[in-house]
mmCIF file with all atom_site columns, N, CA and C in Angstrom:
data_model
loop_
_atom_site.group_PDB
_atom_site.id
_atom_site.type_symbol
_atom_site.label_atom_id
_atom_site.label_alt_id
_atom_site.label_comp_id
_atom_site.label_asym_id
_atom_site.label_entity_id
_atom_site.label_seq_id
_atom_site.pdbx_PDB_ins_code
_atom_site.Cartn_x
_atom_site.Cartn_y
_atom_site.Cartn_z
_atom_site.occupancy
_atom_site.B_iso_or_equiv
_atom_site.pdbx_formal_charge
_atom_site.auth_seq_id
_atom_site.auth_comp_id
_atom_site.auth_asym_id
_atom_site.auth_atom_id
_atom_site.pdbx_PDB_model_num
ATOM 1   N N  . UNK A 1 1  ? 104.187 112.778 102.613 1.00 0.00 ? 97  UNK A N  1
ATOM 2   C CA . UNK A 1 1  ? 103.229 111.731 102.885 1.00 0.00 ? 97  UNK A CA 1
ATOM 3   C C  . UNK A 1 1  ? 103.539 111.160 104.267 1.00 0.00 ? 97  UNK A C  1
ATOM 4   N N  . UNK A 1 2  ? 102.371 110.837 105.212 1.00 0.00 ? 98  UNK A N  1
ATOM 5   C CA . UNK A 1 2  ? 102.421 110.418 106.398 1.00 0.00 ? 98  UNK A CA 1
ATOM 6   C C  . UNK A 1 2  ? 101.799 109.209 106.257 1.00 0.00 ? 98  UNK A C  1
ATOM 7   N N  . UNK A 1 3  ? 102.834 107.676 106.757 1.00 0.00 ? 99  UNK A N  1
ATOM 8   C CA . UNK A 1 3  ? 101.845 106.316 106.874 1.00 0.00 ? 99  UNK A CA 1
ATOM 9   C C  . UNK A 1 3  ? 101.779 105.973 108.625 1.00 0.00 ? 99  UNK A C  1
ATOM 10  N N  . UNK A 1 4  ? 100.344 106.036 109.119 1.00 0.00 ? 100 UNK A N  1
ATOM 11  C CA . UNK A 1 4  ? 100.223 105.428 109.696 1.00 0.00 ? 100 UNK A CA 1
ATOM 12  C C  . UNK A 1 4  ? 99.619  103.482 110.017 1.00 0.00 ? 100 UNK A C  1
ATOM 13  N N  . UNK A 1 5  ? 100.247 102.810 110.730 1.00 0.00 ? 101 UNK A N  1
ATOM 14  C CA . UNK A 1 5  ? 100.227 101.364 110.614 1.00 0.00 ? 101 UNK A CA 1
ATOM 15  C C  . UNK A 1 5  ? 99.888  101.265 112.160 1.00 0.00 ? 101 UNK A C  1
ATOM 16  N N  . UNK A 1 6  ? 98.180  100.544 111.970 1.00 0.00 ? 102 UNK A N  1
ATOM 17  C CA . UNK A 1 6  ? 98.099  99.997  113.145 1.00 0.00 ? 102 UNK A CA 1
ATOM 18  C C  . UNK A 1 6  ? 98.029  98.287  113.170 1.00 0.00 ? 102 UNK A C  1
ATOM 19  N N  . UNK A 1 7  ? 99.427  97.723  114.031 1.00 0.00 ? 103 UNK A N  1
ATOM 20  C CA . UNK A 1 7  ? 99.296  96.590  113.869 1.00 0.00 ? 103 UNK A CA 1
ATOM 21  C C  . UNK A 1 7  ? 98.174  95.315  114.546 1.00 0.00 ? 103 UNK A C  1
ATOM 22  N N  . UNK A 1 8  ? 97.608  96.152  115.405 1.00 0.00 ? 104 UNK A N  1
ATOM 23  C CA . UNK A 1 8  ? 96.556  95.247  116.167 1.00 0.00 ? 104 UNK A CA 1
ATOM 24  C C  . UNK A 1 8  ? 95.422  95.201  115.731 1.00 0.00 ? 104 UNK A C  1
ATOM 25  N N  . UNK A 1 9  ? 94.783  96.399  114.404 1.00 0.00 ? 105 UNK A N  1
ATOM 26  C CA . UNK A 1 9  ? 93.760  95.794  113.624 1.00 0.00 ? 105 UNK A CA 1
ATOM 27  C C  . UNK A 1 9  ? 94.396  95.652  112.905 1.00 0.00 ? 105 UNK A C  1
ATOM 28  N N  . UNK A 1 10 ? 95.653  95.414  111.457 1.00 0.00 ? 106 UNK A N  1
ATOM 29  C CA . UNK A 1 10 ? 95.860  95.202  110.553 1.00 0.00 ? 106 UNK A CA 1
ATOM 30  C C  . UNK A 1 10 ? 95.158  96.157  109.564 1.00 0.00 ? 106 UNK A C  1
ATOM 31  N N  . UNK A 1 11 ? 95.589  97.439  109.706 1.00 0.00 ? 107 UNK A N  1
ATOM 32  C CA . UNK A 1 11 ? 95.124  98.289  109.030 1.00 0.00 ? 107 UNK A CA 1
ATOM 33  C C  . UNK A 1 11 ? 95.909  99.504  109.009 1.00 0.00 ? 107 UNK A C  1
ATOM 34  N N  . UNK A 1 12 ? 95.327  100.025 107.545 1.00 0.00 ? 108 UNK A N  1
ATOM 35  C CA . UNK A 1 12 ? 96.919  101.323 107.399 1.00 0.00 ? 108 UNK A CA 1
ATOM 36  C C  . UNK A 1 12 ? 96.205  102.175 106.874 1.00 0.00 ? 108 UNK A C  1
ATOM 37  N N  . UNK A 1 13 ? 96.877  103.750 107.213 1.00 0.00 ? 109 UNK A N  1
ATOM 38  C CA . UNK A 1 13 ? 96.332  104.987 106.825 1.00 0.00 ? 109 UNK A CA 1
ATOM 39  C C  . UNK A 1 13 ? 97.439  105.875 106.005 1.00 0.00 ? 109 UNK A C  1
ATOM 40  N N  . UNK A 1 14 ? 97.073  106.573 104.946 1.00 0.00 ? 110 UNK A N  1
ATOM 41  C CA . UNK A 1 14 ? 97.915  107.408 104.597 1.00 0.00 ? 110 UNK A CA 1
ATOM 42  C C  . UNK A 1 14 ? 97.377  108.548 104.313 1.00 0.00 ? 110 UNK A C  1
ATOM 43  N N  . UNK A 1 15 ? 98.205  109.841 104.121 1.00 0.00 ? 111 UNK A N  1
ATOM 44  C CA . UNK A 1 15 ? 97.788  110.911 104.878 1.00 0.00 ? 111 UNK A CA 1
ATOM 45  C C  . UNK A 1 15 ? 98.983  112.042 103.608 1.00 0.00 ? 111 UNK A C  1
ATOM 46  N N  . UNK A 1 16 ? 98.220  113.278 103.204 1.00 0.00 ? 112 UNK A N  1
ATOM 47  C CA . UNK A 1 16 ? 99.494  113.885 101.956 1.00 0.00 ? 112 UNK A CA 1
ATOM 48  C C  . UNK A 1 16 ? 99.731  115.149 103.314 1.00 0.00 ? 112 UNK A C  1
ATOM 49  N N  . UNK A 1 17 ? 100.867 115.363 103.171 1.00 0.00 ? 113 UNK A N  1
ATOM 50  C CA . UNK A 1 17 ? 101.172 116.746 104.474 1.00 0.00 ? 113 UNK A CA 1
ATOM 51  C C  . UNK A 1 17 ? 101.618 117.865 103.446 1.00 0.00 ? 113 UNK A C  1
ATOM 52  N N  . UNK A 1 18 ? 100.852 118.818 103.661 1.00 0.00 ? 114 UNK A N  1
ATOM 53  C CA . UNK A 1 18 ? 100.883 120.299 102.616 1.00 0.00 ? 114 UNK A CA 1
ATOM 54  C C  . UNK A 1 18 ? 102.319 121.063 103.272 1.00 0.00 ? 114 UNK A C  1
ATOM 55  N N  . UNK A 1 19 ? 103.401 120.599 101.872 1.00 0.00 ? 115 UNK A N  1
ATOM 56  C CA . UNK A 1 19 ? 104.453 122.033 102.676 1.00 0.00 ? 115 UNK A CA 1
ATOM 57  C C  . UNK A 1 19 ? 104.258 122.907 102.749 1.00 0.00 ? 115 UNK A C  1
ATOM 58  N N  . UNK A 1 20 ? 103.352 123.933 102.176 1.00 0.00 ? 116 UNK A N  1
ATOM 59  C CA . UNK A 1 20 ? 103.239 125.013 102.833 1.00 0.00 ? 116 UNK A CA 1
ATOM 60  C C  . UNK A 1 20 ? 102.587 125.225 103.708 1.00 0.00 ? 116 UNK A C  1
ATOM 61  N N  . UNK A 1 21 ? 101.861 124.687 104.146 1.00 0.00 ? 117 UNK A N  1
ATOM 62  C CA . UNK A 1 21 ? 100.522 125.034 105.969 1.00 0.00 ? 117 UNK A CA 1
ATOM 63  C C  . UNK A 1 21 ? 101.256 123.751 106.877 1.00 0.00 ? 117 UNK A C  1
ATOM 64  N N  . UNK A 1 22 ? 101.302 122.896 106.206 1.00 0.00 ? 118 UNK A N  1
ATOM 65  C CA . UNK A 1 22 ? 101.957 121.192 107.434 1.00 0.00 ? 118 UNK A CA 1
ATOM 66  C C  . UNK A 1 22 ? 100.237 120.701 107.556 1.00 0.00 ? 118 UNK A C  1
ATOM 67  N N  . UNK A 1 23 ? 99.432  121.251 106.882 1.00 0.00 ? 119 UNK A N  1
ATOM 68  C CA . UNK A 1 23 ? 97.816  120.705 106.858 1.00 0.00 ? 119 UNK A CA 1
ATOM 69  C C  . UNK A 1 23 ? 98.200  119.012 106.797 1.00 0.00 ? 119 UNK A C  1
ATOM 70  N N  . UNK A 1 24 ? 97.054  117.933 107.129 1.00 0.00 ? 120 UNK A N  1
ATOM 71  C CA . UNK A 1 24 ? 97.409  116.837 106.655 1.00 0.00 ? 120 UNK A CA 1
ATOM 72  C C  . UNK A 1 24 ? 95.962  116.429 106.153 1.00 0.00 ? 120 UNK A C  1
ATOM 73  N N  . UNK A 1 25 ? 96.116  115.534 105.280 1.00 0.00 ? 121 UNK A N  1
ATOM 74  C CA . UNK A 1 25 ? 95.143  115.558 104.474 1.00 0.00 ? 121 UNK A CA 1
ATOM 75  C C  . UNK A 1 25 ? 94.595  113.631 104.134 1.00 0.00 ? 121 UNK A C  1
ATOM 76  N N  . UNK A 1 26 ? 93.301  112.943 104.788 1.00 0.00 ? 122 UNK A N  1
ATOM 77  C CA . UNK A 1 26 ? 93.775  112.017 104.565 1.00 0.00 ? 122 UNK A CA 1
ATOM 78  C C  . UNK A 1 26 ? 93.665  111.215 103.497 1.00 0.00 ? 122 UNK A C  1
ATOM 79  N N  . UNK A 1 27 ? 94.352  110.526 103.251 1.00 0.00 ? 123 UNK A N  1
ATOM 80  C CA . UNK A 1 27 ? 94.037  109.801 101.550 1.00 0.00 ? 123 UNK A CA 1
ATOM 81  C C  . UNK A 1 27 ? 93.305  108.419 101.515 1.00 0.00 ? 123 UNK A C  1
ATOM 82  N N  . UNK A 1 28 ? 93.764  107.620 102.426 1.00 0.00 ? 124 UNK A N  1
ATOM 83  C CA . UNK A 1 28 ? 93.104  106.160 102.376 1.00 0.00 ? 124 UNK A CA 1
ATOM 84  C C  . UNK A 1 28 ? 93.408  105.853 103.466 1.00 0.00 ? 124 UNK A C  1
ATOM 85  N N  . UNK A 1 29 ? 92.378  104.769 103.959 1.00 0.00 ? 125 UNK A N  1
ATOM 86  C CA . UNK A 1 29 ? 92.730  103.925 104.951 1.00 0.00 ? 125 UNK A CA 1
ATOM 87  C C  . UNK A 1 29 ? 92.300  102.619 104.244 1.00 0.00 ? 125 UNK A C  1
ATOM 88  N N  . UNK A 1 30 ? 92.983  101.519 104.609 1.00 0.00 ? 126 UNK A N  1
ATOM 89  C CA . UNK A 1 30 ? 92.454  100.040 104.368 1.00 0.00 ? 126 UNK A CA 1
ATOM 90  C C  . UNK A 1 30 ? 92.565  98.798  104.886 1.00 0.00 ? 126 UNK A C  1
ATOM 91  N N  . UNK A 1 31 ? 92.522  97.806  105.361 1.00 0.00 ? 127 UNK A N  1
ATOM 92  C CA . UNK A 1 31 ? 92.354  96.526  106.313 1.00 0.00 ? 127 UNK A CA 1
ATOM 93  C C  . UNK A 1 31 ? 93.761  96.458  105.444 1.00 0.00 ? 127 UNK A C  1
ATOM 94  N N  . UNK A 1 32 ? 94.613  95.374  105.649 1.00 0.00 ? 128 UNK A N  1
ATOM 95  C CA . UNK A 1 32 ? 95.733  94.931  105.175 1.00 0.00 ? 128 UNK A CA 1
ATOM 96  C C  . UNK A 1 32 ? 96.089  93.095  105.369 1.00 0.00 ? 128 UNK A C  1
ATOM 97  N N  . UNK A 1 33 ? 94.818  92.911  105.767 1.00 0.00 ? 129 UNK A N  1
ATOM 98  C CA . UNK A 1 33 ? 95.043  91.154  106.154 1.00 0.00 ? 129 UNK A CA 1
ATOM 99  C C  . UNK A 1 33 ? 95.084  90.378  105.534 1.00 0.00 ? 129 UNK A C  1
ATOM 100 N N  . UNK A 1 34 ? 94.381  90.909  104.271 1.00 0.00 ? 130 UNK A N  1
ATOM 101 C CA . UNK A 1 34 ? 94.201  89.765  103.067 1.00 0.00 ? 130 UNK A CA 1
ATOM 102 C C  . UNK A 1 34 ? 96.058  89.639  102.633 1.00 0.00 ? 130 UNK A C  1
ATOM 103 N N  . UNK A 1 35 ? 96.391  91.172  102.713 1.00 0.00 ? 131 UNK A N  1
ATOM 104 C CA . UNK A 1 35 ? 97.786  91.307  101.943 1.00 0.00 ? 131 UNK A CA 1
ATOM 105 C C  . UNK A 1 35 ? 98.710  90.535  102.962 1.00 0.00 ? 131 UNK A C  1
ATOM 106 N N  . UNK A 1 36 ? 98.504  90.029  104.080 1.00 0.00 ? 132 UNK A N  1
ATOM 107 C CA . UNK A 1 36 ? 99.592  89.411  104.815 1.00 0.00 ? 132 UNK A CA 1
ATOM 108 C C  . UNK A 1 36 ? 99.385  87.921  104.697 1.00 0.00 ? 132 UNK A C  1
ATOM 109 N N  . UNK A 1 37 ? 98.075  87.325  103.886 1.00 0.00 ? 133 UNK A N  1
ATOM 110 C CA . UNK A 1 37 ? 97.775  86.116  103.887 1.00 0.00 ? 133 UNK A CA 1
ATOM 111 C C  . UNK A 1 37 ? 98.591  85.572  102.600 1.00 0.00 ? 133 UNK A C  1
ATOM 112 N N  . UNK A 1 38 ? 99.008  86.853  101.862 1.00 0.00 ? 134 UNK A N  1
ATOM 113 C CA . UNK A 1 38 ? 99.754  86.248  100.465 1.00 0.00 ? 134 UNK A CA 1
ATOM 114 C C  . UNK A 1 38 ? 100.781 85.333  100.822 1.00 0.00 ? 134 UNK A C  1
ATOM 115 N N  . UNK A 1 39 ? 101.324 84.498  100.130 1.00 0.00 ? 135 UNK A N  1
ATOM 116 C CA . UNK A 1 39 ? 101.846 83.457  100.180 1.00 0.00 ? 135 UNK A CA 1
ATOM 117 C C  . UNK A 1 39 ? 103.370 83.880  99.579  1.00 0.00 ? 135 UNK A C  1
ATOM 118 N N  . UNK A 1 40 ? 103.100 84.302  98.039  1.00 0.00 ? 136 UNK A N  1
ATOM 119 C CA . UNK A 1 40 ? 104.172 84.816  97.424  1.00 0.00 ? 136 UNK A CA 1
ATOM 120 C C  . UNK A 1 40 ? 103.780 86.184  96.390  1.00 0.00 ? 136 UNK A C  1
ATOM 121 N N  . UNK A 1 41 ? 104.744 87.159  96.528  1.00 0.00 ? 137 UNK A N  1
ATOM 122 C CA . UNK A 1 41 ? 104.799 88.620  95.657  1.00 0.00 ? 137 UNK A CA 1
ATOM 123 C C  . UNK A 1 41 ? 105.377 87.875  94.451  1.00 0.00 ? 137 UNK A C  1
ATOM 124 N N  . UNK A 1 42 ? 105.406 88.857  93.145  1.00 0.00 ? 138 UNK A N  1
ATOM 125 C CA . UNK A 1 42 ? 106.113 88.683  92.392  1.00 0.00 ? 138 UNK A CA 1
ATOM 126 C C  . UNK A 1 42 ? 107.480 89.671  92.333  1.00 0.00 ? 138 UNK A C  1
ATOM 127 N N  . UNK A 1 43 ? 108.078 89.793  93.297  1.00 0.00 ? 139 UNK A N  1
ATOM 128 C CA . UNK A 1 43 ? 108.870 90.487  93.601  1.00 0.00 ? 139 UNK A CA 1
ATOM 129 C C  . UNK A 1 43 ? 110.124 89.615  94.555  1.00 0.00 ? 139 UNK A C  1
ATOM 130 N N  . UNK A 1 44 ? 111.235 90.485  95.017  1.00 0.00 ? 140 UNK A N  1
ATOM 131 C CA . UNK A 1 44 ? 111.627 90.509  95.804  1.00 0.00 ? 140 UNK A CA 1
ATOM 132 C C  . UNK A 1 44 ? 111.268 90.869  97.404  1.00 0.00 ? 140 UNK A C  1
ATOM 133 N N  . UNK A 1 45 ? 112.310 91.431  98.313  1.00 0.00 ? 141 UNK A N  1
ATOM 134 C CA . UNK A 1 45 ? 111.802 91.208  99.544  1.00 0.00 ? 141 UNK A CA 1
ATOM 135 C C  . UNK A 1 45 ? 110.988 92.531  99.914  1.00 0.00 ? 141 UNK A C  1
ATOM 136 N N  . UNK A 1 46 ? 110.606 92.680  101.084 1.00 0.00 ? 142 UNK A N  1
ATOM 137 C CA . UNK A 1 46 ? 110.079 92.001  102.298 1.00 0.00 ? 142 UNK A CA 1
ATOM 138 C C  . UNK A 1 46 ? 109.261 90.901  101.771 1.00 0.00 ? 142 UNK A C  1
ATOM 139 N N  . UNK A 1 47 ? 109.545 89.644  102.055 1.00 0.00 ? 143 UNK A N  1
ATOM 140 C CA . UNK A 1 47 ? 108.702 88.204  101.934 1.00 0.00 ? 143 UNK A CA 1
ATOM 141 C C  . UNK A 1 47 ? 107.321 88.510  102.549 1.00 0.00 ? 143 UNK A C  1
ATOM 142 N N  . UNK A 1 48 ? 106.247 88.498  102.592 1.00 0.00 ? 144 UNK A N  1
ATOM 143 C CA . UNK A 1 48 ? 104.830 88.127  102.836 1.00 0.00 ? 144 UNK A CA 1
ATOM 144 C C  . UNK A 1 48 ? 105.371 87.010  104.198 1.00 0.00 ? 144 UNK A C  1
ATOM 145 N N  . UNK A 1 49 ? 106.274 86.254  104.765 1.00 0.00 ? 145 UNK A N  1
ATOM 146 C CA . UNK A 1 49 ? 107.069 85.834  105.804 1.00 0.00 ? 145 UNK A CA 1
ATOM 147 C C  . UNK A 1 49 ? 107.587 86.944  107.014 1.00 0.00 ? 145 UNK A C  1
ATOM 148 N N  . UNK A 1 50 ? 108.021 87.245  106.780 1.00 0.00 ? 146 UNK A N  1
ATOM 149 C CA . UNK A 1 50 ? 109.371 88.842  107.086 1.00 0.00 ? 146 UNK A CA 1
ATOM 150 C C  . UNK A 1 50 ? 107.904 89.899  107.373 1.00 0.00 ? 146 UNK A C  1
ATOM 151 N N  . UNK A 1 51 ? 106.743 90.168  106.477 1.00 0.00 ? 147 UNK A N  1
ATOM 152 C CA . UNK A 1 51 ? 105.804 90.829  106.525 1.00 0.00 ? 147 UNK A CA 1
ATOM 153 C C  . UNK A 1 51 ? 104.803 90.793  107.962 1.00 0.00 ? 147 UNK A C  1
ATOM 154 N N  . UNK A 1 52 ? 104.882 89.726  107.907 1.00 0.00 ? 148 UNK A N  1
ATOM 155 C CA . UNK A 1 52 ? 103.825 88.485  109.316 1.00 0.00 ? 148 UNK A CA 1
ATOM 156 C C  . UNK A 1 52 ? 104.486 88.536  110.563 1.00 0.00 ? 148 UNK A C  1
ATOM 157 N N  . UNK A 1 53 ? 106.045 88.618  110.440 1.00 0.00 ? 149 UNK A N  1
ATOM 158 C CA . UNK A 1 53 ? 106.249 88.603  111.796 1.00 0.00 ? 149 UNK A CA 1
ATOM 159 C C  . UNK A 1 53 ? 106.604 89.762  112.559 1.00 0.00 ? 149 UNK A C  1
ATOM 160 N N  . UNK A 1 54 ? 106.907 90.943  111.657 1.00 0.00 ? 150 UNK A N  1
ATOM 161 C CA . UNK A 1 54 ? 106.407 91.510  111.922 1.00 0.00 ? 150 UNK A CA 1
ATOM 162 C C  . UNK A 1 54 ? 105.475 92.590  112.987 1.00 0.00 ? 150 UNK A C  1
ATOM 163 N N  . UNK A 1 55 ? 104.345 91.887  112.176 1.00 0.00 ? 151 UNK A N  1
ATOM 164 C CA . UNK A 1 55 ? 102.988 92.220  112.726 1.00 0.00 ? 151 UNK A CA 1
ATOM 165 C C  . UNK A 1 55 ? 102.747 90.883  114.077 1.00 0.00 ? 151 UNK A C  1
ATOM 166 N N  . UNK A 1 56 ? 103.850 90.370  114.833 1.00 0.00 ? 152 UNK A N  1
ATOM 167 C CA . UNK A 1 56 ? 103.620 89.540  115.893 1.00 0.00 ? 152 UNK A CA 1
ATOM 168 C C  . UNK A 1 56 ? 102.602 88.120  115.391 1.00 0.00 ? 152 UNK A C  1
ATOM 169 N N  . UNK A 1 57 ? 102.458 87.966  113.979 1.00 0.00 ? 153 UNK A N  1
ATOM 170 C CA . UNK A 1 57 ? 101.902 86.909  113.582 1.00 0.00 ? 153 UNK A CA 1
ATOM 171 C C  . UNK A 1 57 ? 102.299 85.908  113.611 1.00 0.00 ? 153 UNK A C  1
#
């Protein structure tokens, strides 16, 4: 799997890479801004904080 992250639109691509050819194949792309506006995960880290800066936010 290949992730590309572009941080100046806030948007991410992922991509499956075929071991046998190295073909790449893409799977999704999606905006990601709403996900940096979260406040709190129900998780541990990277903080939605740590996430933002990041991205120069």
């Amino acid at each position: 799997m290949l992730v590309v992250v572009d941080a100046a639109r806030s948007a991410i691509a992922t991509y499956r890479v075929s071991a046998k050819t190295g073909q790449l194949t893409l799977s999704s792309v999606r905006q990601i801004g709403p996900d940096l506006q979260i406040d709190n995960y129900n998780s541990g880290g990277p903080t939605p904080q740590e996430i933002r800066s990041g991205f120069g936010s």
